[in-house]
Amino acid sequence: MITFDHVSVQYDDTVEPVLTDVDLTVEEGELCLVVGHTGVGKSTLLGAVNGLVPHFTGGTLYGTVAVDGRDTAGHPPRELADVVGVVGQDPLDGFVTDTVEEELAYAMEQLAVPPATMRKRVEETLDLLGLADLRHRALHELSGGQQQRVAIGSVLTAHPRVLVLDEPTSALDPTAAEEVLAAITRLVHDLGVTVLLAEHRLERVVQYADRVLHLPGDGRVVSGLPAEIFRTTTIAPPVVELGRRADWTPLPLSVRDARRAAAPLRTRLAGAPVPAARPPAPAAGRTRLLDARGVSVRYRGQALPAVREADVELRGGETTALMGRNGSGKSSLLWALQGSGTRTGGTVRVVPFGADPGRERGSRDPGPGKEDGSRDPGAVAATEARRLVGLVPQTPTDLLYLESVRQELDQADAESAHPDGPAPARSWTASPPHRRRHPPPRPVRGSETRPGPRDPAVRRARSGPPGRADSWPRLPRQGATHRDPGRVGRRGAGGRGVDARRGVRREDRRPGRRDGRGRDRRRRPGRRSRRGLTGVRAAGGQGAGAAAVSDGGTGVGGADGGRGSGGRGDDGRDGDGGDGDGVRAAARPKATARAKAEAGGDR
């Protein structure tokens, strides 16, 4: 099914190749687990399967990668979409539509799956992944784990023959991870789907793997059975590490296998004394640094609150684990404590560095900053809030918006007023996940990218004096008089005369949204156009340069004699035949008799 023939991959900015002379064959119906430390080339190996490497990532690929008999060098990812389904590390990178149900159906729609089959598969996937209650929810309102389940479901609905999964359970709770892995295993055994899965939490998936592909970091790929590979590798799940130390043969891959192998050991240790557990360190002598009372978070349009009257107390030197199912409010609570997220009730007090928090005084609350110098991170500037509470979100790219590691470190020094750092620079605070509007840029048709956190227009819009950032700043919209006939609009530019690649909000470019006149921006193939004829009308409303297939309109300007409507844009590039005179001009809002005559006759 998948063949690597002497494959090497080297990126332009690296000295050594990431992959070196890889010879590998993955059979149909096989589940291969890809393991290795961070940065050894796991994502590169997976990306080569469907052509993302090097068509989108750049670099040079030597050798041949064939999937179901198709050479990825001559078949770009769009031509392999019916065979290979890919789930990346960041689910937001793959989302195209607005709601859960639409996202699950989108891939099937592009593959021309019959509507009845589409509805059946969507219902099956909603039940399989526990998303039935979220079918009409907006994708940006979901938690990280829920978004990851939707991303997996959007691939499963297309029924690909090859599944490429890059850490698919990294944001899932243990129960949801087991459900997803069980569903993938059923696809392997029942339908013969081939799966390549990269995962760091090996204890979850090692028991399901037929074969392990280990990347030691020198460009090689070592293939073998799980027990053979994990006996010598430096990374292994805890149960395998226990088996190696006990020298059990065969090496256990699951808790069930370990219990069977440990039966003689349990008998021998039955009468041995059990050492007493070490008592936890007393908390009375530790300094209270964060005190939150009655914290509540409720989002607009939601019947139930995300967080209800939570009390949190954190002391110096403690490590506290926050646990819960996906969507239970963990991220909402953390963002509320940091000060950048929504908080509809309660108080949060944080003692800054250098203040004298004092010790326990008999009263749990010493007062609003009167005795211990504590402050509310939600009531101060964004830079000050980051000094009080540092937060690392689920998606690291939410905080990385400069071009290099050095620039990120210099910016952090400037924002923290480090004496040895560079001059203070303008700051920006990441928005909580439920308000994200601009995901990281991703390739679109070659080297073009959509606006994202690293896009210059977005950075300019976010710059300015530091302040509380409860929501993403709104990007400036171009005026109605702006015209740029040299550019072709993409998927609904929004407003009037706005090019899709300019600084516009992401939701204005999404398909299915309504423009200012209440019309649907997207015209799918086979849908009825405004004038009743089938055609694909590019979105963009009255935007400049909207690429539209002629629908028999009466506007002037159809290329090659066409009578394309032009969508009120300038140089609409309409043209689908007709008996015009080949004159190319700007389309007008309403065609007159004179215009029809000049165009070569009326409809």
mmCIF file of C-alpha atoms in Angstrom, residues 168-363:
data_model
loop_
_atom_site.group_PDB
_atom_site.id
_atom_site.type_symbol
_atom_site.label_atom_id
_atom_site.label_comp_id
_atom_site.label_asym_id
_atom_site.label_seq_id
_atom_site.Cartn_x
_atom_site.Cartn_y
_atom_site.Cartn_z
ATOM 1 C CA PRO A 168 -4.243 12.352 17.279
ATOM 2 C CA THR A 169 -4.797 11.878 21.037
ATOM 3 C CA SER A 170 -2.511 14.601 22.397
ATOM 4 C CA ALA A 171 -5.436 16.824 23.478
ATOM 5 C CA LEU A 172 -7.884 14.048 24.427
ATOM 6 C CA ASP A 173 -8.714 12.870 27.914
ATOM 7 C CA PRO A 174 -7.969 9.179 28.626
ATOM 8 C CA THR A 175 -11.536 8.020 28.007
ATOM 9 C CA ALA A 176 -11.885 9.891 24.715
ATOM 10 C CA ALA A 177 -8.446 8.680 23.612
ATOM 11 C CA GLU A 178 -9.424 5.061 24.221
ATOM 12 C CA GLU A 179 -12.639 5.535 22.241
ATOM 13 C CA VAL A 180 -10.811 7.083 19.284
ATOM 14 C CA LEU A 181 -8.114 4.401 19.251
ATOM 15 C CA ALA A 182 -10.733 1.661 19.485
ATOM 16 C CA ALA A 183 -12.532 3.155 16.480
ATOM 17 C CA ILE A 184 -9.282 3.292 14.499
ATOM 18 C CA THR A 185 -8.516 -0.315 15.413
ATOM 19 C CA ARG A 186 -11.932 -1.408 14.151
ATOM 20 C CA LEU A 187 -11.227 0.290 10.829
ATOM 21 C CA VAL A 188 -7.967 -1.633 10.563
ATOM 22 C CA HIS A 189 -9.454 -5.030 11.364
ATOM 23 C CA ASP A 190 -12.860 -4.703 9.707
ATOM 24 C CA LEU A 191 -12.146 -2.583 6.618
ATOM 25 C CA GLY A 192 -8.426 -3.181 6.045
ATOM 26 C CA VAL A 193 -7.464 0.489 6.456
ATOM 27 C CA THR A 194 -3.720 1.171 6.632
ATOM 28 C CA VAL A 195 -2.753 3.473 9.519
ATOM 29 C CA LEU A 196 0.461 5.393 10.217
ATOM 30 C CA LEU A 197 0.252 6.925 13.679
ATOM 31 C CA ALA A 198 2.817 9.104 15.470
ATOM 32 C CA GLU A 199 2.317 9.421 19.215
ATOM 33 C CA HIS A 200 4.331 10.401 22.289
ATOM 34 C CA ARG A 201 2.022 8.763 24.831
ATOM 35 C CA LEU A 202 3.042 5.270 23.855
ATOM 36 C CA GLU A 203 1.207 3.484 26.653
ATOM 37 C CA ARG A 204 -2.072 4.297 24.880
ATOM 38 C CA VAL A 205 -1.302 2.862 21.466
ATOM 39 C CA VAL A 206 1.543 0.350 21.698
ATOM 40 C CA GLN A 207 -0.833 -2.528 22.387
ATOM 41 C CA TYR A 208 -2.673 -1.849 19.102
ATOM 42 C CA ALA A 209 0.424 -1.576 16.878
ATOM 43 C CA ASP A 210 1.326 -4.301 14.390
ATOM 44 C CA ARG A 211 4.705 -2.731 13.721
ATOM 45 C CA VAL A 212 6.841 0.086 15.130
ATOM 46 C CA LEU A 213 8.862 2.562 13.059
ATOM 47 C CA HIS A 214 11.593 4.042 15.243
ATOM 48 C CA LEU A 215 13.446 7.206 14.219
ATOM 49 C CA PRO A 216 16.667 7.337 16.290
ATOM 50 C CA GLY A 217 17.549 10.844 15.094
ATOM 51 C CA ASP A 218 20.266 10.140 12.516
ATOM 52 C CA GLY A 219 17.921 10.035 9.524
ATOM 53 C CA ARG A 220 17.322 6.285 9.614
ATOM 54 C CA VAL A 221 13.994 4.528 10.135
ATOM 55 C CA VAL A 222 14.214 1.238 12.042
ATOM 56 C CA SER A 223 11.259 -1.086 11.495
ATOM 57 C CA GLY A 224 10.287 -4.113 13.547
ATOM 58 C CA LEU A 225 7.823 -5.722 15.923
ATOM 59 C CA PRO A 226 6.942 -3.679 19.038
ATOM 60 C CA ALA A 227 8.650 -6.064 21.483
ATOM 61 C CA GLU A 228 11.848 -6.064 19.410
ATOM 62 C CA ILE A 229 12.040 -2.295 18.973
ATOM 63 C CA PHE A 230 11.227 -1.307 22.565
ATOM 64 C CA ARG A 231 13.763 -3.701 24.064
ATOM 65 C CA THR A 232 16.620 -1.508 22.830
ATOM 66 C CA THR A 233 15.147 1.997 22.358
ATOM 67 C CA THR A 234 15.617 4.865 24.785
ATOM 68 C CA ILE A 235 11.894 5.613 24.791
ATOM 69 C CA ALA A 236 9.266 3.145 25.951
ATOM 70 C CA PRO A 237 5.975 3.182 27.869
ATOM 71 C CA PRO A 238 6.204 2.554 31.644
ATOM 72 C CA VAL A 239 4.931 -1.024 31.452
ATOM 73 C CA VAL A 240 7.598 -1.882 28.873
ATOM 74 C CA GLU A 241 10.285 -0.248 31.016
ATOM 75 C CA LEU A 242 9.149 -2.416 33.938
ATOM 76 C CA GLY A 243 9.422 -5.522 31.765
ATOM 77 C CA ARG A 244 12.935 -4.574 30.663
ATOM 78 C CA ARG A 245 14.121 -4.112 34.234
ATOM 79 C CA ALA A 246 12.528 -7.398 35.303
ATOM 80 C CA ASP A 247 13.967 -9.107 32.200
ATOM 81 C CA TRP A 248 10.605 -10.567 31.252
ATOM 82 C CA THR A 249 10.304 -12.520 28.022
ATOM 83 C CA PRO A 250 8.277 -11.805 25.993
ATOM 84 C CA LEU A 251 8.320 -8.106 26.762
ATOM 85 C CA PRO A 252 4.878 -6.923 28.015
ATOM 86 C CA LEU A 253 3.178 -4.255 25.927
ATOM 87 C CA SER A 254 0.091 -3.716 28.095
ATOM 88 C CA VAL A 255 -0.898 -3.848 31.744
ATOM 89 C CA ARG A 256 -2.663 -7.138 31.070
ATOM 90 C CA ASP A 257 0.550 -8.693 29.718
ATOM 91 C CA ALA A 258 2.535 -7.335 32.660
ATOM 92 C CA ARG A 259 0.142 -8.833 35.218
ATOM 93 C CA ARG A 260 0.531 -12.240 33.618
ATOM 94 C CA ALA A 261 4.325 -11.976 33.608
ATOM 95 C CA ALA A 262 4.397 -10.706 37.203
ATOM 96 C CA ALA A 263 2.424 -13.609 38.710
ATOM 97 C CA PRO A 264 5.550 -15.408 40.081
ATOM 98 C CA LEU A 265 6.913 -12.126 41.388
ATOM 99 C CA ARG A 266 3.704 -11.338 43.276
ATOM 100 C CA THR A 267 3.818 -14.768 44.933
ATOM 101 C CA ARG A 268 7.408 -14.238 46.049
ATOM 102 C CA LEU A 269 6.701 -10.766 47.460
ATOM 103 C CA ALA A 270 3.421 -11.705 49.174
ATOM 104 C CA GLY A 271 4.897 -11.628 52.698
ATOM 105 C CA ALA A 272 7.285 -8.722 52.232
ATOM 106 C CA PRO A 273 6.620 -5.593 54.318
ATOM 107 C CA VAL A 274 5.179 -2.618 52.485
ATOM 108 C CA PRO A 275 7.074 0.638 53.125
ATOM 109 C CA ALA A 276 5.002 3.470 54.519
ATOM 110 C CA ALA A 277 4.106 6.252 52.143
ATOM 111 C CA ARG A 278 5.871 9.551 52.658
ATOM 112 C CA PRO A 279 3.482 12.103 54.166
ATOM 113 C CA PRO A 280 2.926 15.208 52.074
ATOM 114 C CA ALA A 281 4.672 18.391 53.095
ATOM 115 C CA PRO A 282 2.481 20.619 55.264
ATOM 116 C CA ALA A 283 0.883 23.491 53.377
ATOM 117 C CA ALA A 284 0.507 25.748 56.405
ATOM 118 C CA GLY A 285 4.042 27.102 56.111
ATOM 119 C CA ARG A 286 3.873 27.842 52.403
ATOM 120 C CA THR A 287 3.039 31.208 50.952
ATOM 121 C CA ARG A 288 -0.308 31.633 49.266
ATOM 122 C CA LEU A 289 0.367 33.209 45.858
ATOM 123 C CA LEU A 290 -3.020 32.873 44.119
ATOM 124 C CA ASP A 291 -6.417 32.986 45.757
ATOM 125 C CA ALA A 292 -9.548 32.661 43.598
ATOM 126 C CA ARG A 293 -13.064 32.571 45.011
ATOM 127 C CA GLY A 294 -16.347 31.886 43.298
ATOM 128 C CA VAL A 295 -14.900 32.105 39.786
ATOM 129 C CA SER A 296 -17.636 31.615 37.185
ATOM 130 C CA VAL A 297 -17.408 31.627 33.399
ATOM 131 C CA ARG A 298 -20.441 31.692 31.144
ATOM 132 C CA TYR A 299 -20.251 32.208 27.388
ATOM 133 C CA ARG A 300 -22.892 33.985 25.384
ATOM 134 C CA GLY A 301 -25.500 31.654 23.951
ATOM 135 C CA GLN A 302 -24.600 28.725 26.228
ATOM 136 C CA ALA A 303 -27.255 27.334 28.562
ATOM 137 C CA LEU A 304 -24.778 25.984 31.115
ATOM 138 C CA PRO A 305 -21.769 27.808 32.546
ATOM 139 C CA ALA A 306 -18.311 26.567 31.623
ATOM 140 C CA VAL A 307 -17.102 27.165 35.204
ATOM 141 C CA ARG A 308 -19.392 27.496 38.212
ATOM 142 C CA GLU A 309 -18.189 29.139 41.447
ATOM 143 C CA ALA A 310 -14.737 27.550 41.523
ATOM 144 C CA ASP A 311 -12.434 28.158 44.500
ATOM 145 C CA VAL A 312 -8.710 27.781 43.807
ATOM 146 C CA GLU A 313 -5.780 28.355 46.150
ATOM 147 C CA LEU A 314 -2.201 27.938 44.927
ATOM 148 C CA ARG A 315 0.841 28.111 47.200
ATOM 149 C CA GLY A 316 4.505 28.539 46.456
ATOM 150 C CA GLY A 317 6.393 25.359 45.567
ATOM 151 C CA GLU A 318 3.263 23.332 44.835
ATOM 152 C CA THR A 319 2.354 21.487 41.643
ATOM 153 C CA THR A 320 -1.394 21.195 41.132
ATOM 154 C CA ALA A 321 -2.986 18.989 38.466
ATOM 155 C CA LEU A 322 -6.241 20.151 36.862
ATOM 156 C CA MET A 323 -8.175 17.176 35.493
ATOM 157 C CA GLY A 324 -11.447 16.715 33.653
ATOM 158 C CA ARG A 325 -13.096 15.484 30.473
ATOM 159 C CA ASN A 326 -12.822 17.391 27.208
ATOM 160 C CA GLY A 327 -15.104 20.408 27.310
ATOM 161 C CA SER A 328 -15.453 20.401 31.101
ATOM 162 C CA GLY A 329 -14.016 23.920 31.483
ATOM 163 C CA LYS A 330 -10.320 23.362 32.247
ATOM 164 C CA SER A 331 -9.051 25.889 29.708
ATOM 165 C CA SER A 332 -11.793 28.366 30.615
ATOM 166 C CA LEU A 333 -10.726 28.264 34.263
ATOM 167 C CA LEU A 334 -7.037 28.721 33.413
ATOM 168 C CA TRP A 335 -7.729 31.687 31.129
ATOM 169 C CA ALA A 336 -9.961 33.241 33.783
ATOM 170 C CA LEU A 337 -7.205 32.899 36.387
ATOM 171 C CA GLN A 338 -4.672 34.463 34.021
ATOM 172 C CA GLY A 339 -6.913 37.464 33.382
ATOM 173 C CA SER A 340 -7.216 37.311 29.592
ATOM 174 C CA GLY A 341 -10.269 35.061 29.520
ATOM 175 C CA THR A 342 -13.904 35.663 30.263
ATOM 176 C CA ARG A 343 -14.851 35.855 33.930
ATOM 177 C CA THR A 344 -18.486 36.519 34.761
ATOM 178 C CA GLY A 345 -18.201 36.171 38.524
ATOM 179 C CA GLY A 346 -15.829 35.773 41.433
ATOM 180 C CA THR A 347 -12.493 37.297 42.376
ATOM 181 C CA VAL A 348 -8.864 36.409 41.633
ATOM 182 C CA ARG A 349 -5.946 37.783 43.659
ATOM 183 C CA VAL A 350 -2.300 37.132 42.761
ATOM 184 C CA VAL A 351 0.717 38.204 44.806
ATOM 185 C CA PRO A 352 3.403 39.653 42.486
ATOM 186 C CA PHE A 353 7.130 39.062 42.872
ATOM 187 C CA GLY A 354 8.727 41.372 45.383
ATOM 188 C CA ALA A 355 5.567 41.850 47.447
ATOM 189 C CA ASP A 356 5.306 40.639 51.023
ATOM 190 C CA PRO A 357 2.522 38.073 51.006
ATOM 191 C CA GLY A 358 2.941 37.334 54.689
ATOM 192 C CA ARG A 359 1.881 34.111 56.369
ATOM 193 C CA GLU A 360 -1.412 32.740 57.516
ATOM 194 C CA ARG A 361 -3.184 35.299 59.667
ATOM 195 C CA GLY A 362 -6.222 33.291 60.630
ATOM 196 C CA SER A 363 -8.291 34.942 57.894
#
